Short mmCIF file of C-alpha atoms (C1' of nucleotides) in Angstrom, two decimals:
data_model
loop_
_atom_site.label_atom_id
_atom_site.label_comp_id
_atom_site.label_asym_id
_atom_site.label_seq_id
_atom_site.Cartn_x
_atom_site.Cartn_y
_atom_site.Cartn_z
CA MET A 1 140.62 -99.61 260.01
CA PRO A 2 143.85 -100.34 258.16
CA ASP A 3 143.54 -97.71 255.43
CA SER A 4 141.03 -95.61 253.56
CA PRO A 5 138.27 -97.57 251.91
CA VAL A 6 138.17 -94.95 249.15
CA PRO A 7 140.86 -95.46 246.49
CA LEU A 8 143.09 -92.54 245.65
CA ASP A 9 141.90 -92.14 242.08
CA ARG A 10 138.32 -91.94 243.29
CA GLN A 11 139.37 -89.27 245.76
CA LEU A 12 140.85 -87.31 242.90
CA TRP A 13 137.55 -87.46 241.01
CA ASP A 14 135.74 -86.27 244.12
CA LEU A 15 138.20 -83.45 244.66
CA VAL A 16 137.90 -82.32 241.07
CA TYR A 17 134.13 -82.43 241.23
CA ALA A 18 133.97 -80.52 244.50
CA HIS A 19 136.32 -77.87 243.15
CA ASP A 20 134.39 -77.45 239.91
CA ALA A 21 131.07 -77.37 241.69
CA ALA A 22 132.30 -74.77 244.16
CA TRP A 23 133.49 -72.49 241.37
CA ASP A 24 130.28 -72.96 239.45
CA ARG A 25 128.22 -72.11 242.51
CA ALA A 26 130.35 -69.05 243.23
CA ALA A 27 129.93 -67.85 239.66
CA ARG A 28 126.18 -68.38 239.67
CA THR A 29 125.64 -66.50 242.91
CA ALA A 30 127.01 -63.54 240.97
CA GLY A 31 124.86 -64.28 237.94
CA LEU A 32 127.71 -65.60 235.82
CA SER A 33 128.54 -68.91 234.21
CA ALA A 34 131.73 -70.67 235.24
CA ALA A 35 133.43 -69.72 231.98
CA GLN A 36 132.46 -66.07 232.31
CA ALA A 37 133.78 -66.02 235.86
CA CYS A 38 137.07 -67.52 234.67
CA LEU A 39 137.45 -64.80 232.08
CA LEU A 40 136.64 -62.06 234.56
CA ASP A 41 139.08 -63.60 237.00
CA ALA A 42 141.81 -63.59 234.37
CA LEU A 43 141.61 -59.86 233.69
CA THR A 44 144.39 -57.64 234.96
CA ASP A 45 144.42 -53.93 235.66
CA GLY A 46 145.98 -53.11 232.33
CA GLY A 47 143.44 -55.24 230.53
CA ARG A 48 144.13 -58.14 228.24
CA SER A 49 143.86 -58.68 224.52
CA MET A 50 141.44 -61.25 223.13
CA GLY A 51 144.37 -63.39 222.07
CA GLU A 52 145.89 -63.38 225.53
CA LEU A 53 142.56 -64.44 226.98
CA ALA A 54 142.18 -67.24 224.45
CA GLU A 55 145.60 -68.51 225.43
CA LEU A 56 144.92 -68.25 229.15
CA LEU A 57 141.54 -69.93 228.92
CA LEU A 58 142.89 -72.49 226.47
CA CYS A 59 140.12 -72.01 223.96
CA ASP A 60 139.40 -70.58 220.55
CA ALA A 61 139.55 -66.83 219.94
CA SER A 62 136.00 -66.81 218.65
CA ASN A 63 134.88 -68.33 221.91
CA VAL A 64 136.46 -65.42 223.74
CA THR A 65 134.63 -63.04 221.44
CA GLN A 66 131.32 -64.50 222.57
CA LEU A 67 132.20 -64.60 226.26
CA VAL A 68 133.37 -61.01 226.18
CA ALA A 69 130.26 -60.00 224.27
CA ARG A 70 128.04 -61.41 227.00
CA LEU A 71 130.08 -59.81 229.78
CA GLU A 72 130.11 -56.55 227.88
CA ALA A 73 126.35 -56.68 227.52
CA GLY A 74 126.20 -57.00 231.30
CA GLY A 75 128.43 -53.97 231.73
CA LEU A 76 131.15 -55.95 233.50
CA VAL A 77 133.78 -55.47 230.87
CA ALA A 78 134.75 -52.95 228.21
CA ARG A 79 136.44 -53.52 224.88
CA ARG A 80 138.47 -50.89 223.06
CA ALA A 81 140.94 -50.95 220.22
CA ASP A 82 144.58 -50.78 221.22
CA ALA A 83 146.26 -47.47 220.36
CA ASP A 84 149.49 -48.99 219.06
CA ASP A 85 147.98 -51.84 217.07
CA ARG A 86 144.44 -51.24 216.03
CA ARG A 87 143.92 -54.91 215.27
CA VAL A 88 144.01 -55.86 218.92
CA LYS A 89 141.11 -55.26 221.28
CA ARG A 90 141.94 -54.68 224.91
CA VAL A 91 139.41 -56.04 227.37
CA THR A 92 139.26 -54.13 230.64
CA ILE A 93 137.15 -54.68 233.71
CA THR A 94 134.60 -52.05 234.70
CA PRO A 95 133.83 -50.97 238.28
CA ALA A 96 130.71 -53.15 238.17
CA GLY A 97 132.83 -56.02 236.89
CA ARG A 98 135.23 -55.50 239.76
CA ARG A 99 132.39 -55.77 242.23
CA VAL A 100 131.09 -58.94 240.65
CA ARG A 101 134.55 -60.44 240.56
CA ARG A 102 135.03 -59.71 244.23
CA ALA A 103 131.69 -61.39 244.94
CA VAL A 104 132.71 -64.48 242.99
CA ARG A 105 136.06 -64.74 244.73
CA ARG A 106 134.45 -64.27 248.09
CA ALA A 107 131.79 -66.88 247.35
CA PHE A 108 134.41 -69.36 246.17
CA ASP A 109 134.83 -70.90 249.56
CA PHE A 110 136.64 -74.01 248.40
CA ALA A 111 140.19 -72.93 249.07
CA ASP A 112 139.33 -71.24 252.33
CA GLU A 113 136.98 -73.79 253.76
CA ARG A 114 138.61 -77.00 252.63
CA LEU A 115 142.25 -75.99 252.86
CA GLY A 116 141.52 -74.32 256.16
CA ARG A 117 141.00 -77.75 257.67
CA LEU A 118 144.68 -78.54 257.25
CA THR A 119 147.46 -77.39 259.51
CA GLU A 120 150.29 -75.38 258.04
CA ALA A 121 152.49 -78.48 258.06
CA GLU A 122 149.83 -80.49 256.26
CA ARG A 123 149.38 -77.79 253.65
CA LEU A 124 153.10 -77.82 253.04
CA ARG A 125 153.13 -81.59 252.62
CA LEU A 126 150.13 -81.46 250.31
CA SER A 127 151.80 -78.79 248.25
CA GLY A 128 154.88 -80.95 247.92
CA LEU A 129 152.89 -83.96 246.81
CA LEU A 130 150.88 -81.93 244.31
CA GLY A 131 154.11 -80.49 243.00
CA LYS A 132 155.23 -83.99 242.12
CA LEU A 133 151.92 -84.75 240.46
CA LEU A 134 151.90 -81.56 238.46
CA ALA A 135 155.40 -81.61 237.08
CA PRO A 136 155.40 -81.48 233.26
CA PRO A 137 153.84 -84.71 231.99
CA SER A 138 156.35 -85.64 229.29
CA MET B 1 164.34 -72.17 247.82
CA PRO B 2 162.37 -71.89 251.06
CA ASP B 3 159.04 -73.20 249.76
CA SER B 4 157.04 -73.67 246.61
CA PRO B 5 156.58 -70.48 244.58
CA VAL B 6 153.19 -71.86 243.48
CA PRO B 7 150.43 -71.30 246.03
CA LEU B 8 148.36 -74.30 247.06
CA ASP B 9 145.08 -73.01 245.64
CA ARG B 10 146.76 -72.52 242.28
CA GLN B 11 148.06 -76.06 242.45
CA LEU B 12 144.50 -77.24 243.02
CA TRP B 13 143.34 -75.40 239.89
CA ASP B 14 146.16 -76.98 237.92
CA LEU B 15 145.36 -80.44 239.25
CA VAL B 16 141.70 -80.07 238.41
CA TYR B 17 142.50 -78.85 234.94
CA ALA B 18 144.99 -81.63 234.26
CA HIS B 19 142.52 -84.22 235.46
CA ASP B 20 139.65 -82.85 233.38
CA ALA B 21 141.82 -82.48 230.31
CA ALA B 22 143.13 -86.03 230.64
CA TRP B 23 139.62 -87.45 230.83
CA ASP B 24 138.48 -85.34 227.92
CA ARG B 25 141.41 -86.50 225.84
CA ALA B 26 140.79 -90.12 226.75
CA ALA B 27 137.13 -89.80 225.79
CA ARG B 28 137.91 -88.12 222.48
CA THR B 29 140.44 -90.72 221.43
CA ALA B 30 137.47 -93.10 221.58
CA GLY B 31 135.21 -90.69 219.71
CA LEU B 32 133.19 -89.70 222.77
CA SER B 33 132.58 -86.51 224.67
CA ALA B 34 133.59 -86.36 228.33
CA ALA B 35 129.98 -86.63 229.45
CA GLN B 36 129.29 -89.63 227.25
CA ALA B 37 132.39 -91.34 228.59
CA CYS B 38 131.24 -90.66 232.16
CA LEU B 39 127.90 -92.31 231.43
CA LEU B 40 129.50 -95.31 229.79
CA ASP B 41 131.89 -95.58 232.71
CA ALA B 42 129.00 -95.56 235.16
CA LEU B 43 127.24 -98.53 233.63
CA THR B 44 127.31 -101.84 235.47
CA ASP B 45 126.78 -105.35 234.17
CA GLY B 46 123.17 -105.43 235.21
CA GLY B 47 122.52 -102.12 233.52
CA ARG B 48 121.21 -98.98 235.16
CA SER B 49 117.96 -97.11 234.99
CA MET B 50 117.83 -93.59 233.60
CA GLY B 51 117.06 -92.28 237.06
CA GLU B 52 120.05 -93.98 238.61
CA LEU B 53 122.25 -92.47 235.91
CA ALA B 54 120.82 -89.01 236.47
CA GLU B 55 121.60 -89.34 240.15
CA LEU B 56 125.12 -90.65 239.54
CA LEU B 57 125.94 -88.00 236.96
CA LEU B 58 124.27 -85.31 239.05
CA CYS B 59 122.19 -83.99 236.22
CA ASP B 60 118.66 -83.80 234.93
CA ALA B 61 116.88 -86.94 233.71
CA SER B 62 116.21 -85.37 230.34
CA ASN B 63 119.91 -84.81 229.95
CA VAL B 64 120.45 -88.53 230.45
CA THR B 65 117.84 -89.20 227.78
CA GLN B 66 119.88 -87.22 225.29
CA LEU B 67 123.21 -88.74 226.26
CA VAL B 68 121.84 -92.26 226.07
CA ALA B 69 120.21 -91.48 222.74
CA ARG B 70 123.54 -90.45 221.28
CA LEU B 71 125.33 -93.48 222.69
CA GLU B 72 122.53 -95.73 221.49
CA ALA B 73 122.81 -94.24 218.00
CA GLY B 74 126.47 -95.23 218.10
CA GLY B 75 125.59 -98.75 219.14
CA LEU B 76 127.45 -98.52 222.44
CA VAL B 77 124.44 -98.89 224.64
CA ALA B 78 121.00 -100.50 224.53
CA ARG B 79 117.81 -99.39 226.21
CA ARG B 80 114.96 -101.72 227.09
CA ALA B 81 111.95 -101.45 229.35
CA ASP B 82 112.30 -103.14 232.69
CA ALA B 83 110.17 -106.27 233.03
CA ASP B 84 108.93 -105.54 236.53
CA ASP B 85 108.20 -101.86 236.06
CA ARG B 86 107.66 -100.85 232.49
CA ARG B 87 108.14 -97.20 233.35
CA VAL B 88 111.84 -97.66 233.92
CA LYS B 89 114.28 -98.09 231.07
CA ARG B 90 117.37 -100.15 231.79
CA VAL B 91 120.48 -98.99 229.98
CA THR B 92 122.96 -101.77 229.26
CA ILE B 93 126.32 -101.66 227.59
CA THR B 94 126.83 -103.49 224.30
CA PRO B 95 129.97 -105.42 223.34
CA ALA B 96 131.02 -102.46 221.19
CA GLY B 97 130.39 -100.18 224.16
CA ARG B 98 132.55 -102.40 226.31
CA ARG B 99 135.40 -102.11 223.84
CA VAL B 100 135.10 -98.35 223.71
CA ARG B 101 134.94 -98.13 227.48
CA ARG B 102 138.09 -100.19 227.81
CA ALA B 103 139.79 -97.88 225.33
CA VAL B 104 138.77 -94.81 227.32
CA ARG B 105 139.95 -96.26 230.59
CA ARG B 106 143.23 -97.33 229.06
CA ALA B 107 143.74 -93.90 227.49
CA PHE B 108 143.00 -92.16 230.78
CA ASP B 109 146.57 -92.13 231.87
CA PHE B 110 146.18 -89.55 234.60
CA ALA B 111 145.87 -91.83 237.60
CA ASP B 112 148.54 -94.20 236.36
CA GLU B 113 151.04 -91.71 235.11
CA ARG B 114 150.73 -89.01 237.74
CA LEU B 115 150.04 -91.12 240.79
CA GLY B 116 152.73 -93.53 239.67
CA ARG B 117 155.30 -90.88 240.48
CA LEU B 118 154.56 -91.19 244.16
CA THR B 119 155.85 -93.88 246.44
CA GLU B 120 153.39 -96.02 248.32
CA ALA B 121 154.01 -94.01 251.48
CA GLU B 122 153.39 -90.76 249.62
CA ARG B 123 150.16 -92.05 248.13
CA LEU B 124 149.00 -92.99 251.59
CA ARG B 125 149.80 -89.54 252.93
CA LEU B 126 148.08 -87.88 249.98
CA SER B 127 145.03 -90.05 250.50
CA GLY B 128 144.90 -89.01 254.13
CA LEU B 129 145.15 -85.33 253.27
CA LEU B 130 142.50 -85.60 250.57
CA GLY B 131 140.29 -87.43 253.02
CA LYS B 132 140.41 -84.38 255.25
CA LEU B 133 139.61 -82.08 252.36
CA LEU B 134 136.75 -84.19 251.12
CA ALA B 135 134.90 -84.73 254.37
CA PRO B 136 131.30 -83.47 254.15
CA PRO B 137 131.41 -79.68 253.75
CA SER B 138 128.78 -78.68 256.27
"C1'" DA C 1 88.73 -97.52 238.72
"C1'" DC C 2 90.26 -93.16 239.91
"C1'" DG C 3 93.64 -90.03 241.51
"C1'" DG C 4 98.23 -89.13 242.62
"C1'" DG C 5 102.87 -89.98 242.24
"C1'" DT C 6 106.91 -91.99 239.46
"C1'" DA C 7 109.89 -92.62 235.32
"C1'" DC C 8 110.97 -91.08 231.31
"C1'" DT C 9 110.54 -88.23 226.91
"C1'" DT C 10 109.76 -84.06 224.15
"C1'" DG C 11 110.30 -79.35 222.97
"C1'" DA C 12 112.21 -75.05 223.69
"C1'" DT C 13 115.98 -72.38 225.10
"C1'" DG C 14 120.69 -70.87 226.44
"C1'" DC C 15 125.51 -71.31 226.83
"C1'" DA C 16 130.15 -73.16 225.64
"C1'" DC C 17 132.85 -74.60 222.23
"C1'" DT C 18 134.84 -75.41 217.53
"C1'" DC C 19 135.75 -74.69 212.68
"C1'" DA C 20 135.69 -72.22 208.29
"C1'" DA C 21 135.35 -67.85 206.15
"C1'" DG C 22 135.69 -63.08 206.20
"C1'" DC C 23 137.41 -58.43 207.36
"C1'" DT C 24 140.72 -54.93 208.75
"C1'" DA C 25 145.17 -53.57 210.12
"C1'" DA C 26 150.12 -54.28 210.30
"C1'" DT C 27 154.36 -55.89 207.99
"C1'" DG C 28 157.94 -57.14 204.85
"C1'" DG C 29 159.88 -57.87 200.12
"C1'" DG C 30 160.39 -56.01 195.61
"C1'" DC D 1 155.49 -47.20 197.51
"C1'" DC D 2 152.72 -51.10 196.51
"C1'" DC D 3 151.25 -55.50 196.95
"C1'" DA D 4 151.14 -60.02 199.07
"C1'" DT D 5 151.23 -62.07 203.37
"C1'" DT D 6 150.30 -62.49 208.04
"C1'" DA D 7 148.11 -61.37 212.54
"C1'" DG D 8 144.01 -60.33 215.36
"C1'" DC D 9 139.51 -60.50 215.74
"C1'" DT D 10 134.56 -61.33 214.30
"C1'" DT D 11 130.77 -63.74 212.02
"C1'" DG D 12 128.07 -67.69 210.85
"C1'" DA D 13 127.03 -72.37 211.07
"C1'" DG D 14 126.92 -76.37 213.60
"C1'" DT D 15 127.29 -79.58 217.76
"C1'" DG D 16 126.89 -80.95 222.44
"C1'" DC D 17 125.72 -80.23 227.28
"C1'" DA D 18 122.51 -78.69 230.37
"C1'" DT D 19 118.08 -77.08 232.34
"C1'" DC D 20 113.10 -76.31 232.61
"C1'" DA D 21 108.20 -76.99 231.52
"C1'" DA D 22 104.92 -79.97 229.67
"C1'" DG D 23 103.50 -84.24 228.20
"C1'" DT D 24 102.92 -89.47 228.23
"C1'" DA D 25 102.88 -93.97 230.14
"C1'" DC D 26 102.82 -96.61 234.00
"C1'" DC D 27 102.38 -98.09 238.97
"C1'" DC D 28 99.85 -98.18 243.28
"C1'" DG D 29 96.76 -97.31 247.20
"C1'" DT D 30 92.20 -96.58 248.32
#
DNA sequence: ACGGGTACTTGATGCACTCAAGCTAATGGG
DNA sequence: CCCATTAGCTTGAGTGCATCAAGTACCCGT
């Protein structure tokens, strides 16, 4: 066999799909949607404001409001007004949220399982190639 | 600098996001959603049955019904009962649909622009590495 | 022709996402 | 100090994707 019968752009689609599907599965094993899991994953110890989350998740602020509302209803997240600027709401993760987040991260086997098939040298080469691909587009 | 400051799993997230966003942008420049563009892209000259599409798009048949309905309303796709088995509906692309599909594919610059940064040898190496990652998970 | 399976549709529901409009709190100019 | 403006968030309306349960129309083997 001279070279792969699967073209590179098709491989990229497959990789993207596998990655997405793995995250979605990991989220659902913990009872979350993919978007909710992303938000939970983006929280830091100090908590984040709604605006920060909107920027991180690259979506509208009102979308964050809804996501946080659902997570809050599940007791995974708490929302309180910032002391310095009472306009901003700080979203913090609860102990239950921390447990769920751990479960999601543990269930997200993609990085471990798939990247684990590569040797350290291969991972380094892959990282280099991806670096080229990911450099700012313009 | 000894090695990349960006870990490999983060690079994968970035790649996946860039790929998704590029497809979404391409679809929207043609007035389609990402899912609609996927369906249009999956059509062959002979047309495809709803069931085939559901299998290709990895979703429910009733979801395909809705997607096709929207595309049909836009005149991009036609749906007619199969002659041999009147249960199955064959979805075919219209001339207008063909134009839109070409526009989407042309606007999807990801593969061209990003993969174009690599030399032929690099693309081959990347393909080999992705092949390892994408081998059946179990 | 009858019963079971196949292919698709319909209806109901939930979530993600976006936009416009609204509300409250901070801020800066007069 | 007050008022207009702006920032941060929420609400409401609307759309699309997606799934499930139920229904319809059709095929096929007996």
